[in-house]
Short mmCIF file of C-alpha atoms and ligand atoms in Angstrom, two decimals:
data_model
loop_
_atom_site.label_atom_id
_atom_site.label_comp_id
_atom_site.label_asym_id
_atom_site.label_seq_id
_atom_site.Cartn_x
_atom_site.Cartn_y
_atom_site.Cartn_z
CA MET A 23 139.56 106.48 78.30
CA LYS A 24 140.48 108.93 75.56
CA ALA A 25 137.60 109.62 73.22
CA ARG A 26 138.15 108.01 69.84
CA GLU A 27 138.96 110.58 67.17
CA ARG A 28 136.44 111.28 64.48
CA GLY A 29 136.99 109.36 61.27
CA THR A 30 138.03 110.88 57.95
CA LEU A 31 135.88 111.11 54.86
CA PHE A 32 137.60 109.92 51.66
CA VAL A 33 136.04 110.76 48.31
CA LEU A 34 137.01 108.70 45.30
CA SER A 35 135.90 110.24 42.03
CA GLY A 36 136.79 110.44 38.35
CA PRO A 37 135.45 109.55 34.93
CA SER A 38 133.31 106.53 34.21
CA GLY A 39 135.38 103.45 33.44
CA VAL A 40 138.58 104.67 35.11
CA GLY A 41 138.38 101.94 37.74
CA LYS A 42 136.76 103.62 40.77
CA GLY A 43 134.54 100.63 41.57
CA THR A 44 137.47 98.25 41.24
CA LEU A 45 139.67 100.39 43.50
CA ARG A 46 136.87 100.81 46.00
CA ALA A 47 136.30 97.03 46.25
CA ARG A 48 140.03 96.48 46.80
CA ALA A 49 140.24 99.22 49.42
CA LEU A 50 137.33 97.83 51.41
CA LYS A 51 138.87 94.37 51.40
CA ASP A 52 142.42 95.58 52.23
CA ILE A 53 141.92 98.42 54.67
CA GLU A 54 140.57 97.62 58.09
CA GLY A 55 138.26 100.18 59.64
CA LEU A 56 137.25 101.67 56.29
CA THR A 57 133.53 101.64 55.59
CA TYR A 58 131.66 102.34 52.40
CA SER A 59 128.64 104.60 52.35
CA VAL A 60 125.97 102.92 50.20
CA SER A 61 124.39 105.54 47.92
CA CYS A 62 120.73 105.98 47.03
CA THR A 63 119.86 105.95 43.36
CA THR A 64 116.80 106.26 41.16
CA ARG A 65 118.28 103.99 38.50
CA PRO A 66 116.78 100.52 38.29
CA PRO A 67 118.84 97.64 39.65
CA ARG A 68 121.03 95.78 37.13
CA PRO A 69 121.36 92.03 37.25
CA GLY A 70 123.50 91.19 40.25
CA ASP A 71 122.86 94.50 42.07
CA ARG A 72 121.97 93.93 45.71
CA GLU A 73 119.57 96.28 47.52
CA GLY A 74 121.31 97.94 50.46
CA VAL A 75 124.72 96.60 49.45
CA ASP A 76 125.40 98.13 46.04
CA TYR A 77 122.74 100.83 46.28
CA ARG A 78 119.51 101.69 47.93
CA PHE A 79 117.12 101.76 45.03
CA VAL A 80 114.45 104.42 45.44
CA SER A 81 111.79 105.96 43.20
CA GLU A 82 112.07 109.52 41.82
CA ASP A 83 109.35 110.59 44.31
CA GLU A 84 111.18 109.07 47.25
CA PHE A 85 114.42 110.67 46.16
CA SER A 86 112.73 114.09 45.86
CA ARG A 87 111.27 113.67 49.34
CA MET A 88 114.68 112.84 50.75
CA VAL A 89 116.12 115.96 49.07
CA GLU A 90 113.39 118.11 50.65
CA GLN A 91 114.13 116.54 54.05
CA GLY A 92 117.78 117.54 53.66
CA ARG A 93 118.94 113.94 54.05
CA PHE A 94 121.63 114.09 51.38
CA LEU A 95 125.16 115.29 51.99
CA GLU A 96 125.40 115.57 48.21
CA TYR A 97 123.40 114.42 45.25
CA ALA A 98 123.57 114.76 41.49
CA LYS A 99 121.99 113.72 38.23
CA VAL A 100 124.64 111.52 36.66
CA HIS A 101 125.15 111.02 32.90
CA GLY A 102 121.99 112.99 32.25
CA GLY A 103 119.82 110.23 33.68
CA PRO A 104 119.15 108.94 37.17
CA ARG A 105 119.93 110.72 40.41
CA TYR A 106 122.40 109.46 42.99
CA GLY A 107 122.96 110.70 46.53
CA THR A 108 124.95 110.13 49.70
CA LEU A 109 122.97 109.96 52.94
CA ARG A 110 124.26 112.43 55.47
CA GLU A 111 123.08 110.30 58.43
CA ASP A 112 125.09 107.25 57.30
CA VAL A 113 128.30 109.21 56.87
CA GLU A 114 127.93 111.07 60.19
CA ARG A 115 127.17 107.88 62.14
CA GLU A 116 130.36 106.18 60.98
CA LEU A 117 132.61 109.25 61.31
CA ASP A 118 131.24 109.84 64.84
CA VAL A 119 132.39 106.39 66.03
CA GLY A 120 135.86 107.01 64.56
CA ARG A 121 135.58 104.98 61.37
CA ASP A 122 136.91 106.29 58.07
CA VAL A 123 134.31 106.47 55.33
CA LEU A 124 134.80 106.03 51.60
CA LEU A 125 132.51 107.57 49.03
CA GLU A 126 132.67 106.62 45.38
CA ILE A 127 130.77 109.37 43.60
CA ASP A 128 130.74 111.38 40.41
CA VAL A 129 132.63 114.65 39.92
CA GLN A 130 129.64 116.96 40.60
CA GLY A 131 129.04 115.18 43.93
CA ALA A 132 132.71 115.26 44.89
CA LEU A 133 132.88 119.01 44.35
CA GLN A 134 129.81 119.47 46.58
CA VAL A 135 131.45 117.40 49.35
CA ARG A 136 134.66 119.37 48.97
CA SER A 137 132.90 122.64 49.77
CA LEU A 138 130.71 121.17 52.56
CA VAL A 139 133.31 119.05 54.34
CA PRO A 140 136.60 120.94 54.18
CA ASP A 141 138.56 118.18 55.94
CA ALA A 142 137.41 115.48 53.52
CA VAL A 143 140.21 113.94 51.43
CA THR A 144 139.25 114.17 47.77
CA ILE A 145 140.94 111.84 45.29
CA PHE A 146 140.59 112.07 41.52
CA VAL A 147 141.31 108.82 39.71
CA LEU A 148 142.99 109.39 36.35
CA PRO A 149 143.32 106.90 33.52
CA PRO A 150 146.84 106.34 32.12
CA SER A 151 145.48 107.76 28.79
CA GLU A 152 142.19 108.58 27.05
CA GLU A 153 142.67 105.52 24.82
CA GLU A 154 142.97 103.25 27.84
CA LEU A 155 139.86 104.80 29.39
CA GLU A 156 137.92 103.98 26.23
CA ARG A 157 139.35 100.44 26.20
CA ARG A 158 138.23 99.87 29.80
CA LEU A 159 134.76 101.27 29.20
CA ARG A 160 134.33 99.11 26.09
CA GLY A 161 135.78 96.08 27.82
CA ARG A 162 133.23 96.35 30.62
CA ARG A 163 130.38 95.98 28.09
CA THR A 164 127.80 97.68 30.31
CA GLU A 165 127.00 100.66 28.07
CA THR A 166 125.47 101.01 24.63
CA GLU A 167 127.57 102.77 21.96
CA THR A 168 125.57 105.99 22.49
CA GLU A 169 126.04 105.85 26.28
CA LEU A 170 129.70 105.13 25.80
CA ARG A 171 130.18 108.17 23.54
CA ALA A 172 128.37 110.36 26.12
CA ARG A 173 130.56 109.05 28.93
CA LEU A 174 133.76 109.68 27.00
CA GLU A 175 132.52 113.18 26.20
CA SER A 176 131.80 113.80 29.91
CA ALA A 177 135.18 112.33 30.79
CA ARG A 178 136.95 115.07 28.81
CA ARG A 179 135.15 117.74 30.82
CA GLU A 180 135.62 115.90 34.13
CA LEU A 181 139.37 115.55 33.61
CA GLU A 182 139.61 119.35 33.71
CA GLU A 183 138.34 119.26 37.31
CA ALA A 184 141.25 117.10 38.53
CA PRO A 185 143.31 120.09 39.86
CA LYS A 186 140.49 120.90 42.31
CA TYR A 187 141.07 117.66 44.20
CA ASP A 188 143.54 117.06 47.04
CA TYR A 189 145.09 114.09 45.25
CA VAL A 190 145.32 112.62 41.79
CA LEU A 191 145.71 108.87 41.58
CA VAL A 192 146.71 107.36 38.24
CA ASN A 193 145.10 103.97 37.91
CA ASP A 194 147.58 102.32 35.58
CA ASP A 195 148.75 99.20 37.38
CA LEU A 196 145.91 98.18 39.70
CA ASP A 197 148.16 96.84 42.48
CA GLU A 198 150.19 100.06 42.50
CA ALA A 199 147.09 102.28 42.49
CA SER A 200 145.53 100.23 45.32
CA ALA A 201 148.71 100.49 47.35
CA ALA A 202 148.80 104.27 46.85
CA LEU A 203 145.19 104.58 48.02
CA ARG A 204 145.93 102.43 51.06
CA LYS A 205 148.90 104.65 51.86
CA MET A 206 146.73 107.77 51.76
CA VAL A 207 144.34 106.26 54.31
CA MET A 208 147.21 105.08 56.54
CA ASP A 209 149.00 108.43 56.31
CA SER A 210 145.79 110.22 57.20
CA ARG A 211 145.39 108.01 60.29
CA GLU A 212 148.90 108.84 61.39
CA GLY A 213 148.29 112.53 60.82
CA ARG A 214 150.80 112.58 57.99
CA LEU A 215 148.51 113.43 55.13
CA ARG A 216 148.84 116.88 53.58
CA ARG A 217 145.43 118.43 52.92
P1 ADP B 9 134.34 102.89 37.22
O1 ADP B 9 133.75 102.37 38.51
O2 ADP B 9 135.27 104.02 37.41
O3 ADP B 9 133.28 103.18 36.20
P2 ADP B 9 135.28 100.13 36.90
O4 ADP B 9 135.83 99.83 38.25
O5 ADP B 9 133.95 99.50 36.54
O6 ADP B 9 135.24 101.71 36.61
O7 ADP B 9 136.39 99.68 35.83
C1 ADP B 9 136.14 99.73 34.41
C2 ADP B 9 136.82 98.52 33.76
O8 ADP B 9 138.23 98.68 33.84
C3 ADP B 9 136.48 97.20 34.44
O9 ADP B 9 136.32 96.22 33.44
C4 ADP B 9 137.71 96.93 35.31
O10 ADP B 9 137.91 95.55 35.52
C5 ADP B 9 138.83 97.55 34.49
N1 ADP B 9 139.96 98.07 35.30
C6 ADP B 9 139.90 98.72 36.48
N2 ADP B 9 141.14 99.07 36.90
C7 ADP B 9 142.01 98.61 35.97
C8 ADP B 9 143.44 98.66 35.82
N3 ADP B 9 144.22 99.27 36.72
N4 ADP B 9 143.98 98.10 34.71
C9 ADP B 9 143.20 97.53 33.78
N5 ADP B 9 141.83 97.42 33.85
C10 ADP B 9 141.24 98.00 34.92
P1 5GP B 10 126.51 103.18 38.22
O1 5GP B 10 125.05 103.42 37.99
O2 5GP B 10 127.22 102.73 36.98
O3 5GP B 10 126.73 102.27 39.41
O4 5GP B 10 127.16 104.57 38.64
C1 5GP B 10 127.16 105.65 37.79
C2 5GP B 10 127.93 106.82 38.39
O5 5GP B 10 127.27 107.32 39.55
C3 5GP B 10 129.35 106.49 38.84
O6 5GP B 10 130.20 107.52 38.30
C4 5GP B 10 129.28 106.61 40.35
O7 5GP B 10 130.53 107.06 40.90
C5 5GP B 10 128.23 107.66 40.54
N1 5GP B 10 127.62 107.63 41.86
C6 5GP B 10 127.31 106.53 42.61
N2 5GP B 10 126.80 106.90 43.80
C7 5GP B 10 126.78 108.26 43.83
C8 5GP B 10 126.36 109.22 44.79
O8 5GP B 10 125.90 108.92 45.87
N3 5GP B 10 126.49 110.52 44.43
C9 5GP B 10 126.98 110.92 43.24
N4 5GP B 10 127.09 112.22 43.02
N5 5GP B 10 127.40 110.05 42.32
C10 5GP B 10 127.29 108.73 42.59
#
């Protein structure tokens, strides 16, 4: 039997509030054989967060130990607060058995993955406009006004990094953006994706 080909690593990134989490949930539901790598974080769980499903919640000490042990493919301090990281072992295990893996990480992390895993497919999710990004962030009601201002400020800097990614995906109509993401994964499986 022919050995199954190694999977592809897809990295979904972009400013806070652009819809990464929403697109990720859709992709995992719609695309067979795509797995999500659950990140570690030092932030405390929010109501509704499930350990091991949404994140692995670890202490700052545990996180530092994992960094020393070289267990992270990438990690970053996000929005000046907690640290988040992708476990190398989780990603490798899935790619080795031929499954495609999706990461949903911040821009600093995505740029680390880009230089470490040259055949990863990096996708920057863009809002239709800055005004719409602000509307979405406000509509989500998960940040204080100060946090919101900081995220919008970071967003302006992050948008400048978009040209470093393989693909830019405008999340205007959710169905269309989801379909475009699905097409990228399918094209990659058929060897038709330009990288
Ligand atoms: P992120 O994970 O990038 O921070 P979310 O997925 O939490 O962003 O989305 C932020 C808000 O925008 C949520 O309230 C979500 O329902 C909404 N949203 C996501 N995509 C769209 C879209 N295409 N059109 C309108 N609202 C959207
Ligand atoms: P939240 O705490 O709101 O779930 O996520 C905050 C931010 O952290 C989001 O932009 C999300 O993409 C990012 N993030 C989540 N997991 C990781 C990770 O493993 N690495 C990096 N670099 N960023 C992450």
